[in-house]
XYZ file of C-alpha atoms in Angstrom:
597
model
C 112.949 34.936 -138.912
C 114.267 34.810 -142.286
C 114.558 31.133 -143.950
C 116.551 30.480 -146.483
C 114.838 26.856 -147.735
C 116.692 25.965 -150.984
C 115.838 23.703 -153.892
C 117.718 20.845 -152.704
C 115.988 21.102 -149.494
C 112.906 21.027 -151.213
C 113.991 17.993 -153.476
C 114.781 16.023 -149.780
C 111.800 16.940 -148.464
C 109.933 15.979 -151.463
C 112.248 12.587 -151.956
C 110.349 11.977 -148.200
C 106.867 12.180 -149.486
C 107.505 10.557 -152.329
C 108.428 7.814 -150.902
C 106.288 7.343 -148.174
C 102.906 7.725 -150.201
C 104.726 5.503 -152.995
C 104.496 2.877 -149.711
C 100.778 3.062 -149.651
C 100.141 3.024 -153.060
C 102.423 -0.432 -153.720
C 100.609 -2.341 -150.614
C 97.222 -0.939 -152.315
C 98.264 -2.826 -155.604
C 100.148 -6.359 -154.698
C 99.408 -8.638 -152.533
C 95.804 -9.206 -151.312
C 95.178 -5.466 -152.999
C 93.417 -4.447 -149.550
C 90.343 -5.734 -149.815
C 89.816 -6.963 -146.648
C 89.557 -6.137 -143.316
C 92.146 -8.554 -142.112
C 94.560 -7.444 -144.426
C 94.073 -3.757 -144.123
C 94.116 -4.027 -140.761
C 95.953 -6.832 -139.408
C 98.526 -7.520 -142.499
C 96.766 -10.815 -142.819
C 99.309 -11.480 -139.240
C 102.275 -12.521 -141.314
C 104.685 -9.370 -140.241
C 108.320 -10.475 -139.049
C 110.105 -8.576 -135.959
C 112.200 -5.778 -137.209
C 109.543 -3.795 -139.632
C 107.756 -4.290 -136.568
C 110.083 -2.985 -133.924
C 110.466 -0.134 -136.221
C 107.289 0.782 -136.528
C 107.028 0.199 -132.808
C 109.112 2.343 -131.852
C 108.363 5.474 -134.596
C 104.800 5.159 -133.874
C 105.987 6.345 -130.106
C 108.758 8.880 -130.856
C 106.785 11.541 -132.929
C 107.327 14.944 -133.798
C 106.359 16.024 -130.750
C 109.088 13.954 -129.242
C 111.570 15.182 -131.020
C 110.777 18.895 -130.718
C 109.909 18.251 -126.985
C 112.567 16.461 -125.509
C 114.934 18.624 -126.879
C 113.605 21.670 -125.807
C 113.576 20.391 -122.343
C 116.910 19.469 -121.704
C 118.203 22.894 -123.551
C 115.323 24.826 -121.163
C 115.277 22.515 -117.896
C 118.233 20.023 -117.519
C 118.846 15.933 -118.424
C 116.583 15.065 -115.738
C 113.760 14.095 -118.275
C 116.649 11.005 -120.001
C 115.923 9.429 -116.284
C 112.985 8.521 -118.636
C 114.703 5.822 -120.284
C 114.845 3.604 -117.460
C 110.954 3.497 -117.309
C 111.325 2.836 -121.184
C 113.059 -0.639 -119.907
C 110.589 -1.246 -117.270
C 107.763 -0.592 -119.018
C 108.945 -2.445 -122.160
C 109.707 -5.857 -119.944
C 106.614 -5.786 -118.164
C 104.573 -5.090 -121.600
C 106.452 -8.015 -123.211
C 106.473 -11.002 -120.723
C 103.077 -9.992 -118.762
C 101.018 -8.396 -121.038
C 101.094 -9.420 -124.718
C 100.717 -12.908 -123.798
C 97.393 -11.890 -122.418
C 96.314 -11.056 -125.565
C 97.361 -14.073 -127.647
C 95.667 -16.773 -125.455
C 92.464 -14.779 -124.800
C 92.480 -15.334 -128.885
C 91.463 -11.485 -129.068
C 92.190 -8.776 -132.076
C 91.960 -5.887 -130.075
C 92.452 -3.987 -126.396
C 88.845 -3.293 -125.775
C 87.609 -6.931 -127.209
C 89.563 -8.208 -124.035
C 87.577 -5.927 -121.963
C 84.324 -7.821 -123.216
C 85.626 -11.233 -122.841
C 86.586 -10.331 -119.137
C 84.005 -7.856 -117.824
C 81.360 -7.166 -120.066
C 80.552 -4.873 -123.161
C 79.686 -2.001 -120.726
C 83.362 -1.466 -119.965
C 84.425 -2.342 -123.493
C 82.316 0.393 -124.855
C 83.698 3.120 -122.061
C 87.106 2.251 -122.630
C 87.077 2.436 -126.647
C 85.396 6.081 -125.948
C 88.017 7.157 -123.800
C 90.766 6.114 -126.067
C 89.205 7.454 -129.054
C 88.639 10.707 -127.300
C 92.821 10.605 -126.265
C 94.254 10.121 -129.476
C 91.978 12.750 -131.599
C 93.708 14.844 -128.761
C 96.966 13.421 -129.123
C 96.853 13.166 -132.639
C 96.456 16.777 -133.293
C 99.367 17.675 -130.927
C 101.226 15.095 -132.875
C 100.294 17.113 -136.614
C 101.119 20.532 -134.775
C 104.937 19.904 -133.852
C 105.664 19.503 -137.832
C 103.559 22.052 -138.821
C 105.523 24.555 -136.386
C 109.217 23.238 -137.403
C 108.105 23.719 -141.135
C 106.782 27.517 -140.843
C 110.260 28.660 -138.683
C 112.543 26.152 -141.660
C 110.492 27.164 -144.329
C 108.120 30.308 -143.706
C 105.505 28.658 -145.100
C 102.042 29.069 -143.033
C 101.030 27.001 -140.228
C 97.685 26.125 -142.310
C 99.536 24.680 -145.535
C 101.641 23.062 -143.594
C 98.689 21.214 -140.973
C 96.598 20.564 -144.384
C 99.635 18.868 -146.260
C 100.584 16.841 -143.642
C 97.522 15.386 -142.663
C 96.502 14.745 -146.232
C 99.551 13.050 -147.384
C 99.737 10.675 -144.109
C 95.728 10.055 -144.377
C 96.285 9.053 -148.505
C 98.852 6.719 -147.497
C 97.245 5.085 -144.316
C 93.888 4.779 -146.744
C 95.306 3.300 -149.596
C 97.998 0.409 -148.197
C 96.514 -0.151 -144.228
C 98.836 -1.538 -141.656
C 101.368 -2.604 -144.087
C 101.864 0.466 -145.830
C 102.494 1.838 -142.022
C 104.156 -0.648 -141.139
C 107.534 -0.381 -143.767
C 106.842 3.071 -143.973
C 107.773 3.628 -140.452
C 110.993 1.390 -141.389
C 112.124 4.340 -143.684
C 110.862 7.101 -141.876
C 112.870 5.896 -138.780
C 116.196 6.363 -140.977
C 114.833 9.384 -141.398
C 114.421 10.548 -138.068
C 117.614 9.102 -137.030
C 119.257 11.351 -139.773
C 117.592 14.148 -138.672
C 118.652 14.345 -135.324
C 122.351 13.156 -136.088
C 122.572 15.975 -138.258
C 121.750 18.636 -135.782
C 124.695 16.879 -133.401
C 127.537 16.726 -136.127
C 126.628 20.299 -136.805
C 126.803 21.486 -133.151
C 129.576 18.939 -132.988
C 131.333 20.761 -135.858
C 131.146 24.356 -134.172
C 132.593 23.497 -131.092
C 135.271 21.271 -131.851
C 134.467 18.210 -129.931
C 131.341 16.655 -128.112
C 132.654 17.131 -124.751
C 133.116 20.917 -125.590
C 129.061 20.302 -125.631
C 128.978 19.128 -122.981
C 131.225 21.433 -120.842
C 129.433 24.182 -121.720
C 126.335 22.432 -120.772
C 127.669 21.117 -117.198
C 129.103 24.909 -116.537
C 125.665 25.967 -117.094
C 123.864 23.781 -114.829
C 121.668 21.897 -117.910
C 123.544 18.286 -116.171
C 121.231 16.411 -113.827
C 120.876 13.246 -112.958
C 120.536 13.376 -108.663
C 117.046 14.742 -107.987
C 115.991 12.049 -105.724
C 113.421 14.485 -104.308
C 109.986 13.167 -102.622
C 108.544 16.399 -103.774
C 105.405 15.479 -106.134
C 105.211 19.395 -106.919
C 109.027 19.086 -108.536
C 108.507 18.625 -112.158
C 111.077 16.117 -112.439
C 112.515 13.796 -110.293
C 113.651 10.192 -109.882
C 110.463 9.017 -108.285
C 108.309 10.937 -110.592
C 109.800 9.745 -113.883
C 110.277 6.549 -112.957
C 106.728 6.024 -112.150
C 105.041 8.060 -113.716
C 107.176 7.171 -116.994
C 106.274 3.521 -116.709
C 102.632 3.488 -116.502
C 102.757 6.289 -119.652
C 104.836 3.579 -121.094
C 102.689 1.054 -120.399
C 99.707 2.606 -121.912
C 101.835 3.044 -124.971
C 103.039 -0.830 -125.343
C 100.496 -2.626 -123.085
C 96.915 -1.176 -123.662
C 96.940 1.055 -126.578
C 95.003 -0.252 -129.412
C 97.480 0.752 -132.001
C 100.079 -1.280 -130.443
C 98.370 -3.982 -129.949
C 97.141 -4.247 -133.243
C 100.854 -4.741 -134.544
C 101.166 -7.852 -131.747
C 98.305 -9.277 -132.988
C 99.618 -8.356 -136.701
C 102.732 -10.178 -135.963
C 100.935 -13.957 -135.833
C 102.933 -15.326 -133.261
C 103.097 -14.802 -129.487
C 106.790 -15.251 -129.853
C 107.691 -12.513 -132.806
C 105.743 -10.065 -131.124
C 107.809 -10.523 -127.775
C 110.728 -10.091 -130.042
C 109.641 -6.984 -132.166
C 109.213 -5.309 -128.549
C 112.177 -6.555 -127.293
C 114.094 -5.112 -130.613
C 112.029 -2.108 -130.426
C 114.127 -1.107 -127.171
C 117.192 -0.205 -128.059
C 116.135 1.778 -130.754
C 113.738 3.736 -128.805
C 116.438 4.448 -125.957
C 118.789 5.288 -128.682
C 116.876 7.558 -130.492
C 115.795 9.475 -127.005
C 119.374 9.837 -126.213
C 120.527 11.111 -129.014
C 117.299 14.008 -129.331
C 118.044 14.740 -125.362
C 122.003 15.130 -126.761
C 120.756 17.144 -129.755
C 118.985 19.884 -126.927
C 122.621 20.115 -125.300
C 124.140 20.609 -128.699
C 121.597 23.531 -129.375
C 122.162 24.915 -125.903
C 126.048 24.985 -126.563
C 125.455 27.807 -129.191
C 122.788 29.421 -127.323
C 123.862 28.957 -124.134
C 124.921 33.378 -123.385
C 122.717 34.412 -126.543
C 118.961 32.921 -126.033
C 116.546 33.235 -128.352
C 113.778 33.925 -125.875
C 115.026 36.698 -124.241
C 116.085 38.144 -127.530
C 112.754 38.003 -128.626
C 113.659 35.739 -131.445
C 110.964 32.757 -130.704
C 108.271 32.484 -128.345
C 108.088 28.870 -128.128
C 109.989 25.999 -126.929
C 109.735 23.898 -129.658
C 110.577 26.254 -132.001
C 114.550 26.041 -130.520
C 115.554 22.782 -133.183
C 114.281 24.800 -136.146
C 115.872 28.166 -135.230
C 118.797 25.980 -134.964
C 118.581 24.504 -138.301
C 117.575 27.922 -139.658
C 121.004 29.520 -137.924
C 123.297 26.731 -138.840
C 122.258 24.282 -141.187
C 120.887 26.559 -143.658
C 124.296 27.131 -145.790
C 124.383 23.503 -146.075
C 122.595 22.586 -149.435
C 119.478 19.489 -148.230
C 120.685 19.515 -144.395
C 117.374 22.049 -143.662
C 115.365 19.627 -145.703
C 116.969 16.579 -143.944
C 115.834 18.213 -140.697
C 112.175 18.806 -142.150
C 112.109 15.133 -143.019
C 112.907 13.663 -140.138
C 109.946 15.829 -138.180
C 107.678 14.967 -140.924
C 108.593 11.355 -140.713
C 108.265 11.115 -136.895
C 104.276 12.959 -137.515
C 103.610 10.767 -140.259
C 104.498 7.601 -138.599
C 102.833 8.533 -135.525
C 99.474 10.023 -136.891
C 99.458 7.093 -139.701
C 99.417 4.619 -136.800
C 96.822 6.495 -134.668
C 94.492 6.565 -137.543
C 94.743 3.104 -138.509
C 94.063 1.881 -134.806
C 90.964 4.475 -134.495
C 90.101 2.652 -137.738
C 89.832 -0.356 -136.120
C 88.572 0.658 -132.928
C 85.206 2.618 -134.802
C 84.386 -0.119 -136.951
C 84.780 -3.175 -134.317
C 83.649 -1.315 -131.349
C 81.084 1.182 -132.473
C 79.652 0.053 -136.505
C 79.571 -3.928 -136.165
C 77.466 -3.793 -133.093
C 75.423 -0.768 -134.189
C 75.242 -2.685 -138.157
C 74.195 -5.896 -136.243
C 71.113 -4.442 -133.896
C 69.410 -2.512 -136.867
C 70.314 -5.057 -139.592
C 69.712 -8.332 -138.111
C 72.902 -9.435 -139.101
C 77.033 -9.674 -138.629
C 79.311 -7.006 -140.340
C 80.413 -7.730 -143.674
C 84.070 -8.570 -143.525
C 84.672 -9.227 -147.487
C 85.435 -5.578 -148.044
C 88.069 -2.913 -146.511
C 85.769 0.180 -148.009
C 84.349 1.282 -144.456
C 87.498 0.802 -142.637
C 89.525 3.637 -145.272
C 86.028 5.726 -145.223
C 86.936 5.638 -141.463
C 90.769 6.152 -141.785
C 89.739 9.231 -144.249
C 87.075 10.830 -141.648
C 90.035 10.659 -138.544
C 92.449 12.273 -141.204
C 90.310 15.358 -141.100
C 89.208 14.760 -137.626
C 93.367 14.866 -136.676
C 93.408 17.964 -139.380
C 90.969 20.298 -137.311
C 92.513 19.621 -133.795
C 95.844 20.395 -135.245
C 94.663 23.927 -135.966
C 93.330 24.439 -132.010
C 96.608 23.445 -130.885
C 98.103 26.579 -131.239
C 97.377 28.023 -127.694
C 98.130 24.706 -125.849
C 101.985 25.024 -124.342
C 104.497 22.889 -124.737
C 103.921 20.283 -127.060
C 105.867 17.655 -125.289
C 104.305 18.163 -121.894
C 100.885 18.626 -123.238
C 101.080 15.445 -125.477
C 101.889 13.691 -121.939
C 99.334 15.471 -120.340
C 97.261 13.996 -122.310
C 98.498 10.776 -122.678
C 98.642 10.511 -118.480
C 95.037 11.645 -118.106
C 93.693 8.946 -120.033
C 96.654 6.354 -119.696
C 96.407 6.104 -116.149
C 93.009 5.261 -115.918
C 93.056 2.927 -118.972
C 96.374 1.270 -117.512
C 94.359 0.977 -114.064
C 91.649 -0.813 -115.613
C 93.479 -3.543 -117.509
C 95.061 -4.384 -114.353
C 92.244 -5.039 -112.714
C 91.142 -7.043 -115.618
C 94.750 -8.970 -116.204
C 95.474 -9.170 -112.198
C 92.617 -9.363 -110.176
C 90.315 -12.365 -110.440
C 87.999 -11.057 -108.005
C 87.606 -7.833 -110.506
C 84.405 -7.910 -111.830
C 82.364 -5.143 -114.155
C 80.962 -2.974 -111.369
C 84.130 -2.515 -109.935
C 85.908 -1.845 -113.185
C 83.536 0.640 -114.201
C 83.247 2.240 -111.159
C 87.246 2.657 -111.161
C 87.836 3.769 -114.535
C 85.229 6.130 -114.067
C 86.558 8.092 -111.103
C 89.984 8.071 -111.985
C 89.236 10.080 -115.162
C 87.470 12.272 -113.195
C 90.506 12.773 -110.771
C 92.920 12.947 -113.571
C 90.979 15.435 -116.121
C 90.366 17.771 -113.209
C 94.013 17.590 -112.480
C 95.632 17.804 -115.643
C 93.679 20.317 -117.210
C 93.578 22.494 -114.157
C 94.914 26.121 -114.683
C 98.591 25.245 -113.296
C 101.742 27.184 -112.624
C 103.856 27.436 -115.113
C 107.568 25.745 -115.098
C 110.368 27.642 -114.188
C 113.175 26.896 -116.524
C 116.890 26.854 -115.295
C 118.745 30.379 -116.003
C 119.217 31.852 -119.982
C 121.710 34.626 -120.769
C 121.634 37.287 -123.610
C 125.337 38.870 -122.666
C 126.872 37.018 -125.854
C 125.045 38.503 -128.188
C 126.321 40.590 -131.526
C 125.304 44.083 -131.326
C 122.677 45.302 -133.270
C 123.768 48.810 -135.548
C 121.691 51.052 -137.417
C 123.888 53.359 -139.487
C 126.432 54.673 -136.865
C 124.445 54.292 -133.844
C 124.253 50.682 -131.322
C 120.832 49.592 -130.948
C 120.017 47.972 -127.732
C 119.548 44.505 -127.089
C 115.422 43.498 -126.901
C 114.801 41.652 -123.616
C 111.763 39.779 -123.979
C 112.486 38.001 -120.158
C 110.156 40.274 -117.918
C 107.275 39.245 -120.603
C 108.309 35.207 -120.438
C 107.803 35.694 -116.258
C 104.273 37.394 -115.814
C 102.425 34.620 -114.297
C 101.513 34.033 -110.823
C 103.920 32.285 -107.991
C 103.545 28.977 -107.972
C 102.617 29.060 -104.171
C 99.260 30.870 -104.842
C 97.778 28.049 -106.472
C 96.116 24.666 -104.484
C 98.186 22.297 -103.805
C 97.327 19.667 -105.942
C 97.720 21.810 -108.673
C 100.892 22.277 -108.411
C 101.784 18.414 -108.521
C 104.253 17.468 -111.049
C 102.407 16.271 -114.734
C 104.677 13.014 -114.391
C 102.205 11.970 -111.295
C 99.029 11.893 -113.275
C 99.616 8.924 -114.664
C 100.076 7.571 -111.285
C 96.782 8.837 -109.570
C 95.043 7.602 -112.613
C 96.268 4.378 -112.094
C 96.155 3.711 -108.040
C 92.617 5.183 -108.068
C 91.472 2.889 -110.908
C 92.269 0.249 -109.407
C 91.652 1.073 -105.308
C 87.884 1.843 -106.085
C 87.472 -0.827 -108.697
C 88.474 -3.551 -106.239
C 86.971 -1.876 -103.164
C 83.848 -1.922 -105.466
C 84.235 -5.072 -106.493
C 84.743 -6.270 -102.957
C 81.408 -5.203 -101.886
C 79.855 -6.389 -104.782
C 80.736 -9.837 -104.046
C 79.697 -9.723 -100.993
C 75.941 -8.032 -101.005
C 75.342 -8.587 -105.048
C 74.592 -11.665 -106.695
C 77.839 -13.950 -106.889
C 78.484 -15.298 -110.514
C 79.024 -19.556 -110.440
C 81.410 -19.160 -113.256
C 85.177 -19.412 -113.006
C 87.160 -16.461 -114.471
C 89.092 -18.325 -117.461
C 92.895 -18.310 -116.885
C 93.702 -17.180 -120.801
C 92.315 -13.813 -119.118
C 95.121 -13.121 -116.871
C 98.858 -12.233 -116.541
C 101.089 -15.460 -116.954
C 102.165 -15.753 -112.780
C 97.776 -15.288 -112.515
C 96.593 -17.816 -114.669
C 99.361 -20.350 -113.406
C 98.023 -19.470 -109.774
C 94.284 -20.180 -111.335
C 95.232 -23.359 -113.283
C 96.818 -24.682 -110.039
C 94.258 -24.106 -107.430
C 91.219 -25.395 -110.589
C 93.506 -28.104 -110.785
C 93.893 -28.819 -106.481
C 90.226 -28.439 -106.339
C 89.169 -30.835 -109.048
C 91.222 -33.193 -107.107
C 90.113 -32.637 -103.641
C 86.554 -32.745 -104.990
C 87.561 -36.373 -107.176
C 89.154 -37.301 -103.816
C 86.269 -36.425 -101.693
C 83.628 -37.989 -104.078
C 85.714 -41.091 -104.305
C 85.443 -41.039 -100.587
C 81.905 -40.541 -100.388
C 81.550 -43.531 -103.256
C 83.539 -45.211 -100.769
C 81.436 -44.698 -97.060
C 78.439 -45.443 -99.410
C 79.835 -48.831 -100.848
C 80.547 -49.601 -97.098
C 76.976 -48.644 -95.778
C 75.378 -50.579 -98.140
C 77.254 -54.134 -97.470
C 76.924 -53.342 -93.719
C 73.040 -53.140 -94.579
C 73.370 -56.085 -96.744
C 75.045 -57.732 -93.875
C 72.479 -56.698 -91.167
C 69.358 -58.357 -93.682
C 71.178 -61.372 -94.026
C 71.408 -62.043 -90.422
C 68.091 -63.395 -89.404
C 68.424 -66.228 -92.414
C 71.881 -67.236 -91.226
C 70.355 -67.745 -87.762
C 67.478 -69.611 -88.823
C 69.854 -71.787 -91.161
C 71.854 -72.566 -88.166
């Protein structure tokens, strides 16, 4: 594919870095300079709602997002914007049940909650499971970019992996959570930009947005109906919708990263409303990128690049787009390239600066305290950016295996259902269930990754994508003669029939999640159960600041109706006693009122 990158592309693009590492390097050099681990980490928790919906919402729609969704309504329909409803539910039930957990337990951190409530076996196994999802994720997340920039640009997969993850680790290193933090506010400008652009141009072939659309519907890309009970249908009503909202809630309700921004926010109260703000945006943005797949299709739609032989990817589509049609445009290819870079850097910047977090308060402060004698040193932010610097390359070298993966979108929630299930699974118990105790937990967590890792990385049938046409394509010449057509569709269906594989593997990726999640939390309170009743029963309360809001009321009230009863029975017993004693009194004095009379 020939690209035809110009200067002014390359002065947008560079305008984009610019910025973003000039970001880091003013945070590094006002303020608090840094230097320690609150600020790096927490922004000392003086953040205000919008910089924080922003980054909110950018940390969430990456790269792969972008590349991802659009692919899949152009290849497989507008089932996949059902998606935004679980965006609402998952975003309500995050914001008025879940983040106030975290603010009255008086906790810094997802997996510090899971000490308070269970123990520091389950903190421990959680923090490992996370850590071991977002190296994964992160690399997916440094892949899309890397891919958009070598079909834009030509330039190599490896200088474009290295660059990215280089410029996002300087400025995560050098500014912390504030330099992520209103960096993501420009870089979601960017992204915005990005996508708009690829819609106005589509918009500006075609005449009108309902053209788009037309030619969309009269290809059969319009869904909204599939209702289906099917769990082996990739996408239906009951799959997204479920299987959307717990991925959703293991974004906004258990994911360290996220959580660190609550906490970075200071109040209960402005973090409700940065998640509340962060919405909108979110829904708008996926709207508009499941839009910009229609408006890619609408050019496509009787000339596809697959079966032409002209990519070989899905997520290459947006970039051959920009190459075919944005490229006469002087800056509109490096506009695009922005906006892809900005979605990875916000993303990866985020991951890293939670993993940050996660390493040094989960694994070094405990491992520093048992051979030193003594707590952490918190004066200084140097091992926090050592850490942030060690992920960057860690993110660097799983970028480079990605290669061979699939689809990035489908992959990245692959991954994130495997491990978001489970995790989602055991914070309920934790949040929900006062009769949850370690055991239990443990035992939960522990199976569903096993049942969700054997699923989801199973060898599965491949997707089969709604119906492409090459009819409308120019003919090829070579001198006088009419070269035919290459049809690259007999290669793209070599695999197996989906009805030769088990069963299970055949089930939809949206029901991971799901599994993850029900079998967390069946066998941890099944386990739990039992424990109670054969095991050694603790005398402590569980604390109410633990639990969901409608929980801890529950607790609070029946503490309080027992503290009564038991006042109102000892009062009673004060009472039968005070009454036993004068009748005894009354029975001595007896004998010396008779002998008086």
């Amino acid at each position: 594919m020939e690209s035809q990158f110009g200067i002014v592309d390359y002065v947008v693009l560079a305008a984009m870095l610019t910025i973003s590492s000039s970001i880091g390097l003013y945070f590094r050099f006002s303020g608090g300079r840094q230097k320690t681990n609150s600020e790096f980490m927490y922004a000392d928790g003086r953040l205000s709602a919008f910089p924080l919906a922003c980054s909110l919402m950018s940390s969430f729609i990456s790269a792969v997002t972008i590349l991802g969704v659009s692919a899949e309504n152009y290849s497989y329909g507008t089932m996949f914007v059902v998606n935004n409803v679980a965006y609402a539910i998952g975003v309500l039930i995050s914001t008025f049940l879940f983040v106030p957990v975290y603010f009255n337990a008086g906790v810094n951190g997802a997996y510090q909650y899971l000490d308070k409530r269970f123990g520091k076996a389950t903190r421990l196994t959680g923090s490992v499971a996370y850590s071991f999802q977002m190296v994964l994720y992160m690399g997916m997340a440094l892949y899309a970019p890397a891919l958009a920039l070598e079909t834009v640009t030509g330039m190599s997969k490896f200088y474009a992996i290295l660059g990215v993850g280089l410029i996002c680790t300087f400025y995560s290193t050098m500014g912390g959570l504030k330099a992520v933090v209103f960096t993501d506010v420009f870089q979601s400008l960017i992204m915005y930009a990005a996508v708009m652009s690829v819609i106005v141009v589509a918009w500006i072939e075609k005449g009108s947005l309902s053209e788009i659309w037309r030619i969309a519907e009269s290809h059969g890309r319009i869904e909204f109906n599939n209702f289906s009970l099917d769990p082996t249908v990739r996408h239906t009503w009951w799959g997204i919708i479920l299987g959307g909202t717990i991925t959703n809630l293991a974004v906004y309700s258990v994911n360290q990263g996220q959580i660190q921004r609550y906490i970075s926010a200071g109040t209960l109260k402005t973090a409700q409303n940065s998640l509340l703000l962060n919405w909108p945006m979110l829904s708008c943005l996926s709207l508009l990128t499941s839009f910009a797949g229609l408006a890619i299709f609408s050019k496509y739609a009787r000339c596809d690049p697959f079966m032409t032989c002209k990519i070989d990817r899905s997520d290459q589509l947006m970039p051959y787009f920009v190459v075919n049609s944005m490229q006469h445009i002087p800056g509109l290819s490096g506009l695009f390239v922005s906006g892809i870079f900005s979605a990875a850097l916000s993303t990866i910047s985020a991951a890293m600066n939670s993993m940050a977090v996660v390493t040094l308060e989960d694994y070094i402060k405990p491992l520093y305290k048992k051979m030193r004698g003594k707590s952490f040193p918190e004066h200084t932010s140097l091992y926090a950016k050592l850490v942030s610097v060690m992920y960057g390359f860690v993110c660097v070298f799983f970028a480079f295996i990605a290669d061979g993966l699939g689809s990035v979108l489908q992959v990245s929630l692959t991954i994130l259902g495997v491990v978001g299930g489970p995790t989602v699974g055991l914070f309920t118990l934790g949040m929900v269930f006062p009769t949850a105790n370690q055991p239990g937990a443990l035992s939960g967590f522990i199976t569903s990754l096993l049942i969700t890792f054997w699923l989801g990385f199973a060898d599965k049938p491949a997707p089969i994508k709604l119906p492409t046409f090459s009819d409308g394509c120019p003919e090829t010449t070579f001198g006088n003669m009419t070269l035919p057509q290459l049809d690259c569709s007999s290669a793209l269906n070599t695999k197996r029939s989906p009805d030769e594989y088990f069963y299970l593997y055949r089930l939809s990726y949206m029901w991971l999640s799901v599994f993850g999640f029900v079998s967390c939390v069946v066998v941890g309170l099944v386990v739990s159960w039992v424990r109670n009743i054969f095991g050694k029963k603790s005398l402590k309360r569980p604390d109410p600041s633990l639990f969901i809001p409608p929980v801890a009321f529950y607790l609070k009230r029946k503490y309080q109706i027992n503290e009564r009863f038991l006042e109102e029975t000892k009062a009673a017993f004060e009472m039968k006693d005070k009454i036993a004693e004068d009748k005894t009194d009354t029975e001595e004095l007896k004998p010396c009122l008779s002998v008086s009379a």
